mmCIF file of C-alpha atoms and ligand atoms in Angstrom:
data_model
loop_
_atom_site.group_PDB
_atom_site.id
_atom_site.type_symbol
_atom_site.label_atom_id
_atom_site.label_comp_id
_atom_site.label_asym_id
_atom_site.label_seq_id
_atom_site.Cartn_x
_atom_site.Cartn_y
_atom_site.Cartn_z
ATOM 1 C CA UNK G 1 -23.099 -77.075 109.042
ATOM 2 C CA UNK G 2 -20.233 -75.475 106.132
ATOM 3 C CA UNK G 3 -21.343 -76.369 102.979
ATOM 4 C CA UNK G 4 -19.333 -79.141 101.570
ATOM 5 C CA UNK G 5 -17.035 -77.995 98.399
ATOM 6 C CA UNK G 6 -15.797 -80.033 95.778
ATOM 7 C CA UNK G 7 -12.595 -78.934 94.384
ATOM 8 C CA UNK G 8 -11.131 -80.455 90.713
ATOM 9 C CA UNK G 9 -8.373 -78.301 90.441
ATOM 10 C CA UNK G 10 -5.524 -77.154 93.044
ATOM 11 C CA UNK G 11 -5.721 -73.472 94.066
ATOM 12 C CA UNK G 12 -1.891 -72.526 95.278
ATOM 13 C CA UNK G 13 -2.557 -69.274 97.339
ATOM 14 C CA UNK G 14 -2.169 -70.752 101.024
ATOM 15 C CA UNK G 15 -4.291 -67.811 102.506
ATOM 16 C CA UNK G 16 -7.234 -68.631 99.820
ATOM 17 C CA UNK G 17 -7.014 -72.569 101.130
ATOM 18 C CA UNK G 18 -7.202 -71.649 104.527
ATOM 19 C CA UNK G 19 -10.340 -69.530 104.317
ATOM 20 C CA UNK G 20 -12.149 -71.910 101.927
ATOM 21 C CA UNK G 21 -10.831 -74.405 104.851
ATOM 22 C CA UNK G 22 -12.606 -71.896 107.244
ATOM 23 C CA UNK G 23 -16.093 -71.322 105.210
ATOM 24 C CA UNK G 24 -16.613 -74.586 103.773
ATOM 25 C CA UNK G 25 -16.277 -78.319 103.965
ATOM 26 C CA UNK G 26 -13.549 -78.550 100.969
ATOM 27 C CA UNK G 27 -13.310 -82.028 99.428
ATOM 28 C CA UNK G 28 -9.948 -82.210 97.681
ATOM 29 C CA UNK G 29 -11.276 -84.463 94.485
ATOM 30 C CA UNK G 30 -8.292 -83.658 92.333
ATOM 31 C CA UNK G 31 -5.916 -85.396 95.057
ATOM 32 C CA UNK G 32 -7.921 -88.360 95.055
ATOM 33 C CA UNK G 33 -6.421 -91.812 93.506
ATOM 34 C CA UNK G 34 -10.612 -93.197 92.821
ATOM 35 C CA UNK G 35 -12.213 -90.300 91.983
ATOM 36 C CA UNK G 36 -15.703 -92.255 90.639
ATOM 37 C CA UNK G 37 -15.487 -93.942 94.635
ATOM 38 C CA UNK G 38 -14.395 -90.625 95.666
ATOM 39 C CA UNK G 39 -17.426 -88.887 93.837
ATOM 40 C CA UNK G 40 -19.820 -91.460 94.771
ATOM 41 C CA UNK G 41 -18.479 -91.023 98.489
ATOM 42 C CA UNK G 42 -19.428 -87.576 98.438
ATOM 43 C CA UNK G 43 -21.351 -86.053 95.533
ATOM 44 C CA UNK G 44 -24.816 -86.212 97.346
ATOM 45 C CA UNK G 45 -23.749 -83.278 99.893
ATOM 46 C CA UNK G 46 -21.824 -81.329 97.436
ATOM 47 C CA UNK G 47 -23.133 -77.714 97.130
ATOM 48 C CA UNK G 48 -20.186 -75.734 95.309
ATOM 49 C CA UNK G 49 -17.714 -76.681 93.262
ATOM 50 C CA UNK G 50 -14.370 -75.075 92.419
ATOM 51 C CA UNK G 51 -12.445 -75.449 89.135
ATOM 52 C CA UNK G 52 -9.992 -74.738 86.753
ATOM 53 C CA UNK G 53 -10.621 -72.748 83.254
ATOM 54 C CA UNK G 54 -8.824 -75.807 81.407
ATOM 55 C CA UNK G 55 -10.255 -78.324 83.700
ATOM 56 C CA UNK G 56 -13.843 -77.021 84.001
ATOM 57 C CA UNK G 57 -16.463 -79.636 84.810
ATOM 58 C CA UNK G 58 -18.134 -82.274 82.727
ATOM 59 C CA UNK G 59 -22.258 -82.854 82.442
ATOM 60 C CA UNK G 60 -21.616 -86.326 83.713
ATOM 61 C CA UNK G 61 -19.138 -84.917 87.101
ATOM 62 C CA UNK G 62 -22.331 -82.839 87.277
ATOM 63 C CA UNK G 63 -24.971 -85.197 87.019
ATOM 64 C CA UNK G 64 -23.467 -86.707 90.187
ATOM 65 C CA UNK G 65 -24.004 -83.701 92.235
ATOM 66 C CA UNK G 66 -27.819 -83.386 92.817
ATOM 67 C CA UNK G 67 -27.645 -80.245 95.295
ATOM 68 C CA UNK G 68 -25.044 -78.662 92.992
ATOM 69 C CA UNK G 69 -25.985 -74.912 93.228
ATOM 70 C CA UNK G 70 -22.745 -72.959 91.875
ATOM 71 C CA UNK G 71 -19.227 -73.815 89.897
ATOM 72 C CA UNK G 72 -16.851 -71.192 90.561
ATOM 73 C CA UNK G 73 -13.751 -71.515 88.029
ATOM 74 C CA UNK G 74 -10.542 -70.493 89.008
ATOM 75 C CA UNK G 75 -10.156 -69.201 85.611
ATOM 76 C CA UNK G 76 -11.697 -66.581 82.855
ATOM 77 C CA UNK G 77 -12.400 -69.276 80.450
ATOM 78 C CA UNK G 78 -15.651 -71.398 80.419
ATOM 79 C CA UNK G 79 -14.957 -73.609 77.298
ATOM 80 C CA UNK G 80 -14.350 -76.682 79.381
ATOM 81 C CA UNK G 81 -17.673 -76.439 81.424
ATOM 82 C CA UNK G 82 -21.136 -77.496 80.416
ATOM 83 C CA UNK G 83 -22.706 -74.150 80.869
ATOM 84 C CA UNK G 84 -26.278 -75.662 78.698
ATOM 85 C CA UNK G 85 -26.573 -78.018 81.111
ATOM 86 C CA UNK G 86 -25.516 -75.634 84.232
ATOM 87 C CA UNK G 87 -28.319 -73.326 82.953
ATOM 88 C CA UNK G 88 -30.631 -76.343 82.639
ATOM 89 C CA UNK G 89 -30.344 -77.205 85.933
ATOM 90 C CA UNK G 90 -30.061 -73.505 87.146
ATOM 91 C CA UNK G 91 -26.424 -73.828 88.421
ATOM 92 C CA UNK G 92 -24.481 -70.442 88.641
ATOM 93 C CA UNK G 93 -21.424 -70.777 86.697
ATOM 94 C CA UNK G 94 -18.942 -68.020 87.810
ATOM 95 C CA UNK G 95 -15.451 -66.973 86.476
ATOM 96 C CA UNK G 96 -12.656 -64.703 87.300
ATOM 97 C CA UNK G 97 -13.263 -62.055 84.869
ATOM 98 C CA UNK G 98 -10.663 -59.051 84.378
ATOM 99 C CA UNK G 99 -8.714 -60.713 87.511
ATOM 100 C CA UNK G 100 -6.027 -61.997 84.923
ATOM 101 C CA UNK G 101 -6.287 -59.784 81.417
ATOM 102 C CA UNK G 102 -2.790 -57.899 82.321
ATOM 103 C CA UNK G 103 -0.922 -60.788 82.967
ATOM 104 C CA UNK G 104 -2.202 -62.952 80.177
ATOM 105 C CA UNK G 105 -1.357 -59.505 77.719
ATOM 106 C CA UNK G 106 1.752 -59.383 79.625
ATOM 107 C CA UNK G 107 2.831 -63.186 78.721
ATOM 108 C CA UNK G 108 1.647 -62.849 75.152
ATOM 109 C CA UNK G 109 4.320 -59.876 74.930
ATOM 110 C CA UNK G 110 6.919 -61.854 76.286
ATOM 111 C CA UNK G 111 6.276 -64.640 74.439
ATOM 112 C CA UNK G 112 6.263 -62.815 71.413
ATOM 113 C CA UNK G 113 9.425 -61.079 72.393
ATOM 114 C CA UNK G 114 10.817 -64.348 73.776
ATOM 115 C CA UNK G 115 10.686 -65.866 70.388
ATOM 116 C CA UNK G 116 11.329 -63.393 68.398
ATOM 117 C CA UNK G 117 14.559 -62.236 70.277
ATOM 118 C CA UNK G 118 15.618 -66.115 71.184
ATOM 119 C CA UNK G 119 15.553 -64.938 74.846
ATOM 120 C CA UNK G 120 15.275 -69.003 75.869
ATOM 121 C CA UNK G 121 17.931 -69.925 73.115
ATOM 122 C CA UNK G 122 20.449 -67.052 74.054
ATOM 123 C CA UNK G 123 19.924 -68.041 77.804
ATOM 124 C CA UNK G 124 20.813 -71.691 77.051
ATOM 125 C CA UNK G 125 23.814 -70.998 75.045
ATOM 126 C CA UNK G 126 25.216 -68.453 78.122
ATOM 127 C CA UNK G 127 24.130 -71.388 80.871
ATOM 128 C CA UNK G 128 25.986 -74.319 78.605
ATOM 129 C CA UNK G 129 29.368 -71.864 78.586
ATOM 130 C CA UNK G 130 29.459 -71.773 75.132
ATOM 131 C CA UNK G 131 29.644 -67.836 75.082
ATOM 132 C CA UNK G 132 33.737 -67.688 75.613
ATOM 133 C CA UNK G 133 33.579 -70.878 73.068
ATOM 134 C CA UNK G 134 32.278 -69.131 70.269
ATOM 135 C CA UNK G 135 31.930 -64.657 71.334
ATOM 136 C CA UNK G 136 30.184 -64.285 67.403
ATOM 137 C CA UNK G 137 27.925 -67.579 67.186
ATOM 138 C CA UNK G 138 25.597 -67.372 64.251
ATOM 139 C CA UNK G 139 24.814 -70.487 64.220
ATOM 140 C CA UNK G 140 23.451 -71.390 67.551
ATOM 141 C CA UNK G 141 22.315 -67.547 67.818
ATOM 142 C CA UNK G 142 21.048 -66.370 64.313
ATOM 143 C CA UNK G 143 20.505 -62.576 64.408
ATOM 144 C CA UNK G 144 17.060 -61.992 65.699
ATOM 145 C CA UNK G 145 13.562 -60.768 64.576
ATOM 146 C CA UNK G 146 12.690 -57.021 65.523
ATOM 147 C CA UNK G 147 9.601 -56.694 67.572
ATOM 148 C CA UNK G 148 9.405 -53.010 67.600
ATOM 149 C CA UNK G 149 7.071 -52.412 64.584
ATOM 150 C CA UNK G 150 5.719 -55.643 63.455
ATOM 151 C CA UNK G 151 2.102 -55.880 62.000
ATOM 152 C CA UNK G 152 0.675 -57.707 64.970
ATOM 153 C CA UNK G 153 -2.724 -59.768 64.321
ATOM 154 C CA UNK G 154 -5.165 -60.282 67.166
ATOM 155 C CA UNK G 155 -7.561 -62.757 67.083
ATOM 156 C CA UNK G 156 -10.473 -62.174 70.196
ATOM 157 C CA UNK G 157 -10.861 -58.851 70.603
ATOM 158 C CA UNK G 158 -12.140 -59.299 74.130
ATOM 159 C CA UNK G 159 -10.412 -57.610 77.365
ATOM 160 C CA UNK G 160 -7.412 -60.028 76.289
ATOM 161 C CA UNK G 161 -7.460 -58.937 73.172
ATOM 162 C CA UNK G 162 -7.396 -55.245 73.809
ATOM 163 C CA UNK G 163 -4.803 -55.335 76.292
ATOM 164 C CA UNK G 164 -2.625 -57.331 74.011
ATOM 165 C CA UNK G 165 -3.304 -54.204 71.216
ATOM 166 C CA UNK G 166 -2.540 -51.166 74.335
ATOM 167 C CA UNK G 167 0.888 -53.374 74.556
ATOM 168 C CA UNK G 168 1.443 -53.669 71.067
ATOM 169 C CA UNK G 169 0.568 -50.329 70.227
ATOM 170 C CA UNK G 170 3.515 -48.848 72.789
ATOM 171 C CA UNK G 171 6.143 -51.034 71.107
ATOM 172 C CA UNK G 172 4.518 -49.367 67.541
ATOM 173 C CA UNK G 173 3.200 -52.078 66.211
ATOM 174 C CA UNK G 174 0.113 -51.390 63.642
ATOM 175 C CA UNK G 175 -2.683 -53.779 65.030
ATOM 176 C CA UNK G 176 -5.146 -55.689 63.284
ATOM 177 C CA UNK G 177 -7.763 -57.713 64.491
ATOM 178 C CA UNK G 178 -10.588 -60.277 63.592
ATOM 179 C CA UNK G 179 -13.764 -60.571 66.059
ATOM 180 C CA UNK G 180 -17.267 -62.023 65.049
ATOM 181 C CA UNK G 181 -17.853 -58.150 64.035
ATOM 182 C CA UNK G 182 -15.790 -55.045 64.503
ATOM 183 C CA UNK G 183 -15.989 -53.007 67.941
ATOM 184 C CA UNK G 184 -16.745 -49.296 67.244
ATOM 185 C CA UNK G 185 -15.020 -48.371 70.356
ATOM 186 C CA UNK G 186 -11.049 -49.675 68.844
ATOM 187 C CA UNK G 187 -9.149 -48.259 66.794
ATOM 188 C CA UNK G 188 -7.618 -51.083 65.292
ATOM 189 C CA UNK G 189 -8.048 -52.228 62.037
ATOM 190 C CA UNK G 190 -11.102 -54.790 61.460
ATOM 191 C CA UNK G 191 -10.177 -57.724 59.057
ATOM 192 C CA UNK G 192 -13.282 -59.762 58.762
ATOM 193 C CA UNK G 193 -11.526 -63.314 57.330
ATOM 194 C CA UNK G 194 -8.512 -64.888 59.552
ATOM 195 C CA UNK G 195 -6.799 -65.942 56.917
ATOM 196 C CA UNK G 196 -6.552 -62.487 55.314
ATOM 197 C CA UNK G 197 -5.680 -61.157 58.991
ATOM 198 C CA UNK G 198 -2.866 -64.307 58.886
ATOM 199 C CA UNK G 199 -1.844 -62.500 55.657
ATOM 200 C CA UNK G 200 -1.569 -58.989 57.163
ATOM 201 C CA UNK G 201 0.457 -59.765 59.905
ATOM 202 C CA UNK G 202 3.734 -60.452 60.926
ATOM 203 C CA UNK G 203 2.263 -61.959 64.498
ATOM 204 C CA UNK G 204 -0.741 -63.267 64.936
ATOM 205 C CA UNK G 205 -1.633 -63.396 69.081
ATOM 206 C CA UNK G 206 -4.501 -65.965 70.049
ATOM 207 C CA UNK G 207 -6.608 -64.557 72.489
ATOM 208 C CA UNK G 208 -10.324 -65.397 71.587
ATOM 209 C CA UNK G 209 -12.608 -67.512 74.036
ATOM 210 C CA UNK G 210 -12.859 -70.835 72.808
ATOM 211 C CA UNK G 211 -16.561 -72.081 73.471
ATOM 212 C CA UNK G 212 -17.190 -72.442 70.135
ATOM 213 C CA UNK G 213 -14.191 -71.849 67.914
ATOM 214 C CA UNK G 214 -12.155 -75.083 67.713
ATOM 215 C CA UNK G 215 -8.800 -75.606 65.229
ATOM 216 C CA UNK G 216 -9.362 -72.143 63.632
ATOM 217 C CA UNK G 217 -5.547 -72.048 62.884
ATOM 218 C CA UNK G 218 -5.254 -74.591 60.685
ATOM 219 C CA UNK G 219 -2.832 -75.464 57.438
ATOM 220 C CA UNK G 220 -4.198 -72.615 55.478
ATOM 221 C CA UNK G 221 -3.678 -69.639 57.887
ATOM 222 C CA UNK G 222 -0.602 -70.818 58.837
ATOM 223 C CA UNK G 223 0.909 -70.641 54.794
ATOM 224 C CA UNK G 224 -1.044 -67.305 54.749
ATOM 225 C CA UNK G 225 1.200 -66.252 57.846
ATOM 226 C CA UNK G 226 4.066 -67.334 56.228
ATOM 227 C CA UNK G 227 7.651 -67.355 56.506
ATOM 228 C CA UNK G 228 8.498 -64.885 58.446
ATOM 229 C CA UNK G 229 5.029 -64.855 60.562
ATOM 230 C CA UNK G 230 4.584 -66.067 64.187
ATOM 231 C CA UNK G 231 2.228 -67.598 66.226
ATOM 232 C CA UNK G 232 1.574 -66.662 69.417
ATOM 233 C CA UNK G 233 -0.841 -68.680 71.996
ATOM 234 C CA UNK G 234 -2.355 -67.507 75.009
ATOM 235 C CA UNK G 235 -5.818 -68.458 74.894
ATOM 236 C CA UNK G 236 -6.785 -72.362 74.429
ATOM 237 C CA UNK G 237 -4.510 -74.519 72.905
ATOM 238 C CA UNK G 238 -7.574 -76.170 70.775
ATOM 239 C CA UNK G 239 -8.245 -72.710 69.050
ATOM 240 C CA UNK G 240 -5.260 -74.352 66.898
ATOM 241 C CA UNK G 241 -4.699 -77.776 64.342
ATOM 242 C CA UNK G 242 -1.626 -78.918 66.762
ATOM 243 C CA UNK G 243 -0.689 -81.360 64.149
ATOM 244 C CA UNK G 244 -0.244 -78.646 61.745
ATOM 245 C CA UNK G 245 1.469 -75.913 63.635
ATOM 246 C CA UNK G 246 3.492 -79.009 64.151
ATOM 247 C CA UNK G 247 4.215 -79.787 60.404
ATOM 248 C CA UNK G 248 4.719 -75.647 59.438
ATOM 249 C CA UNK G 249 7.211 -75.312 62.104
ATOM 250 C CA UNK G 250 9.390 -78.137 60.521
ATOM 251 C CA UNK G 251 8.716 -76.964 57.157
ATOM 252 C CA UNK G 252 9.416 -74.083 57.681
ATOM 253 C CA UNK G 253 6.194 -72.267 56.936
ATOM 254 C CA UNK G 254 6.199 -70.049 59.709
ATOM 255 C CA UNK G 255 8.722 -68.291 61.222
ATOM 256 C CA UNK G 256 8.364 -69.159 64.805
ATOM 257 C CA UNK G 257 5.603 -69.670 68.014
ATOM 258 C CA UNK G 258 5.221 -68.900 71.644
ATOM 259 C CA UNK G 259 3.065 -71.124 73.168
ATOM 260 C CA UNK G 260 1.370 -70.968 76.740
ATOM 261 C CA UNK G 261 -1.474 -73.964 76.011
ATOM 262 C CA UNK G 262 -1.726 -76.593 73.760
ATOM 263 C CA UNK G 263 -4.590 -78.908 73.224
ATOM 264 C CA UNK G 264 -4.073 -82.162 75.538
ATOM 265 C CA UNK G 265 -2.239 -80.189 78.524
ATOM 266 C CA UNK G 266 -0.275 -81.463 80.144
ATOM 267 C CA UNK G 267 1.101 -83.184 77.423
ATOM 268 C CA UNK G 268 2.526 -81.544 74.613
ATOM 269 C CA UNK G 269 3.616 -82.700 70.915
ATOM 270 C CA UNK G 270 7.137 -83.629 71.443
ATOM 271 C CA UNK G 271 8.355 -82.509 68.518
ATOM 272 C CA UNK G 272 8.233 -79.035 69.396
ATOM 273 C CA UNK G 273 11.345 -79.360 71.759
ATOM 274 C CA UNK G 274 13.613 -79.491 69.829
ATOM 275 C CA UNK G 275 12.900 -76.528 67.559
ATOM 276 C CA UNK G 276 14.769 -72.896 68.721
ATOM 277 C CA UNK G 277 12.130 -71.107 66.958
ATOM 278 C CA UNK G 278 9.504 -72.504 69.252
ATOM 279 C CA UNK G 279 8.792 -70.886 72.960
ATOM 280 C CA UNK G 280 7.094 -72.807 75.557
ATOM 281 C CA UNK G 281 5.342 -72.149 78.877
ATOM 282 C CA UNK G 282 3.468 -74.627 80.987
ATOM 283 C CA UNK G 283 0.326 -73.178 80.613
ATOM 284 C CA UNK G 284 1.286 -69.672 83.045
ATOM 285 C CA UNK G 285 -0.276 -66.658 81.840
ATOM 286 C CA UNK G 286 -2.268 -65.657 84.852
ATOM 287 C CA UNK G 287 0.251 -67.308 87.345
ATOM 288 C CA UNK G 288 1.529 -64.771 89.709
ATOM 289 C CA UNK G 289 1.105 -64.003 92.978
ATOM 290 C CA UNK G 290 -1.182 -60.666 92.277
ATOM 291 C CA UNK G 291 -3.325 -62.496 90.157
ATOM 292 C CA UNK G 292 -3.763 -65.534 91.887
ATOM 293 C CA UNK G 293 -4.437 -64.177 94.879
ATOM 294 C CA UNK G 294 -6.862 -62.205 93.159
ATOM 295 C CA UNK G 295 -8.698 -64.744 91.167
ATOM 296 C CA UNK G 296 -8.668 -67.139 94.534
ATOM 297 C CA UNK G 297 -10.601 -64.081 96.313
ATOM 298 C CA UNK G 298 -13.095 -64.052 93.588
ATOM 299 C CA UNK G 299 -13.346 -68.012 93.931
ATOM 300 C CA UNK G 300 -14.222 -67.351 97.672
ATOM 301 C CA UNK G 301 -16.505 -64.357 97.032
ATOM 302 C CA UNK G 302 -18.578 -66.235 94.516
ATOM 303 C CA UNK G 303 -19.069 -69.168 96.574
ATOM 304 C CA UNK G 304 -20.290 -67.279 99.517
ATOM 305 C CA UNK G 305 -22.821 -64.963 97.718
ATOM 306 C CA UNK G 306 -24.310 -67.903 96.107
ATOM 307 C CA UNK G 307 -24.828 -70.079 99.333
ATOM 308 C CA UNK G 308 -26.258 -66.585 100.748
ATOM 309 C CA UNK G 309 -28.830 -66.889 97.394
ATOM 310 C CA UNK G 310 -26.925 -63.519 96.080
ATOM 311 C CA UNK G 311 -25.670 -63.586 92.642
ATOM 312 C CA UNK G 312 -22.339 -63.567 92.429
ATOM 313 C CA UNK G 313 -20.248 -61.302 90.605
ATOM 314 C CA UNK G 314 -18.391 -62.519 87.374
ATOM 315 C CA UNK G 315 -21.601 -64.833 87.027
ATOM 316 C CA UNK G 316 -21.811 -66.331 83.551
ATOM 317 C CA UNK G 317 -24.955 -68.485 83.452
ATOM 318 C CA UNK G 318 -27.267 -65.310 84.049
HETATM 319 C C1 8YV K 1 -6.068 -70.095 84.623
HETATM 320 C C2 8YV K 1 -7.146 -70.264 82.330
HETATM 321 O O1 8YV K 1 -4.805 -69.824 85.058
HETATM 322 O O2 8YV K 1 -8.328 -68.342 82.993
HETATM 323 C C3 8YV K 1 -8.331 -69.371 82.359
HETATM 324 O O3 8YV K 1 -9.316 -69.724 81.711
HETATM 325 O O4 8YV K 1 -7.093 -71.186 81.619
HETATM 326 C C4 8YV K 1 -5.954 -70.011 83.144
HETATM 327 O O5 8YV K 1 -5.416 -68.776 82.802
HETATM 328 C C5 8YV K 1 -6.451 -71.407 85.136
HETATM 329 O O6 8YV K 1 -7.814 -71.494 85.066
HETATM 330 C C6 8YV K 1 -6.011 -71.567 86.590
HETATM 331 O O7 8YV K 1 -6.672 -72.606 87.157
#
């Protein structure tokens, strides 16, 4: 008999659905309308369980599952899982790790560029015509901020982090960073207090796990960025106060932000579409083909080495 599967989030790799079609018994939860029936339909049997980093799995999702042995997220981030209780019970909690660092450094450059350069704003104004209208607009195009060469702050200097820095560093950008305690093996420069590192930067790029940092970018770092600072997001969209990123963009308090999550996905604070200075992605970083296809091999892998009582690789709950 397969081992029966339970899977919260989609994976959208048609090759990885058909062999997790072929190894296991795969019960689609997140296309259910009653998920408790749903859950209490099938939980007893359910042996694996595959997940998103943002969605991860709750204690009481788990509780339901009895002969839960592994949850394999289809993600690098384990913020949203309860890995205390996972280790309590002795469930294997795997991720995707170094599957997606390039293409979540990649999107933190482009976002950064994106906002800095008004890539979005300049492709709206050639899509609505209104180049021929007006061929010297300053107003709906002000002149834009250079990226080459801007003190760039990095908060999480994880594999994220560092790959964000090797980018940075090509485009000449001095890079600071702020870590629970400074990596010997960097050469960046090590600012202990993120508000100082807000301070010393004209960027400051998110890309810190979140399991136990929540709001760190609050009203206070944000002034200490300043005026001509911007944020950019590619980590978890709790690492920042939404409210007040909300309230400095419309003060003006920062210059600008490039956003890939935000803290109640898929919803986010209306107020931020309207602002030019303000870049937004639907939460995208790792989403290409390469990586995908990547991560949804690791998904695969890690489910079949723990059913075969190996441990899997990318295994986070020891
Ligand atoms: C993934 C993420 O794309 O890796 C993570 O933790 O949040 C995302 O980059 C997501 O998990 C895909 O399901």
């Amino acid at each position: 008999m397969k081992p029966e599967v339970l899977q919260l989030s989609p994976i959208l790799i048609p090759e990885i659905n058909t062999r997790l079609n072929e190894l296991f018994t795969v019960r689609r939860y997140f296309e259910q309308a009653d998920k408790p029936a749903y859950l209490q339909a099938h939980g007893a049997n359910i042996r694996g369980v595959i997940t998103g980093g943002h969605t991860g799995i709750s204690r009481a999702i788990m509780e339901q599952l009895p002969k839960l042995e592994v949850v394999a997220v289809n993600g690098v981030g384990t913020d949203a899982v309860d890995l205390a209780y996972a280790r309590d019970r002795g469930i294997r909690v795997t991720a995707t790790i170094g599957a997606l660092t390039e293409d979540v450094a990649d999107l933190a450059m482009g976002l950064l560029i994106g906002v800095c350069r008004g890539l979005c704003t300049g492709d709206r104004y050639v899509r609505s015509g209104q180049w021929p209208q007006s061929p010297t607009p300053l107003a709906p195009l002000p002149l834009a901020r250079q990226v080459s060469g801007m003190r760039i702050g990095i908060v999480g200097m994880g594999r994220v982090g560092r790959a964000v820095a090797i980018r940075a560093a090509a485009f000449g950008c001095p890079i600071s960073y702020t870590d629970l305690q400074p990596m010997s093996d960097v050469p960046y420069t090590f600012v202990a207090e993120l508000k100082q590192l807000a301070a010393d930067s004209d960027a400051l790029i998110l890309a810190a796990a979140a399991d136990n940092a929540q709001a760190i970018i609050d009203a206070r770092v944000l002034q200490a960025l300043g005026k001509g600072g911007y944020l950019i997001n590619v980590a978890r969209g709790k690492l920042v106060n939404e409210a007040d990123l909300v309230a400095a963009l419309a003060a003006g308090d920062i210059a600008g932000a490039g956003l890939d999550v935000f803290v109640d996905e898929p919803n986010v604070p209306e107020a931020l579409f309207a602002n030019e200075n303000v870049v937004l992605q639907p939460h995208r970083a790792s989403a290409t083909l390469q990586t995908r296809t990547r991560m949804g091999e690791m998904v695969v892998a890690s489910l079949v080495d723990s059913f075969a009582g190996k441990i899997p690789q990318g295994c986070v709950t020891g």
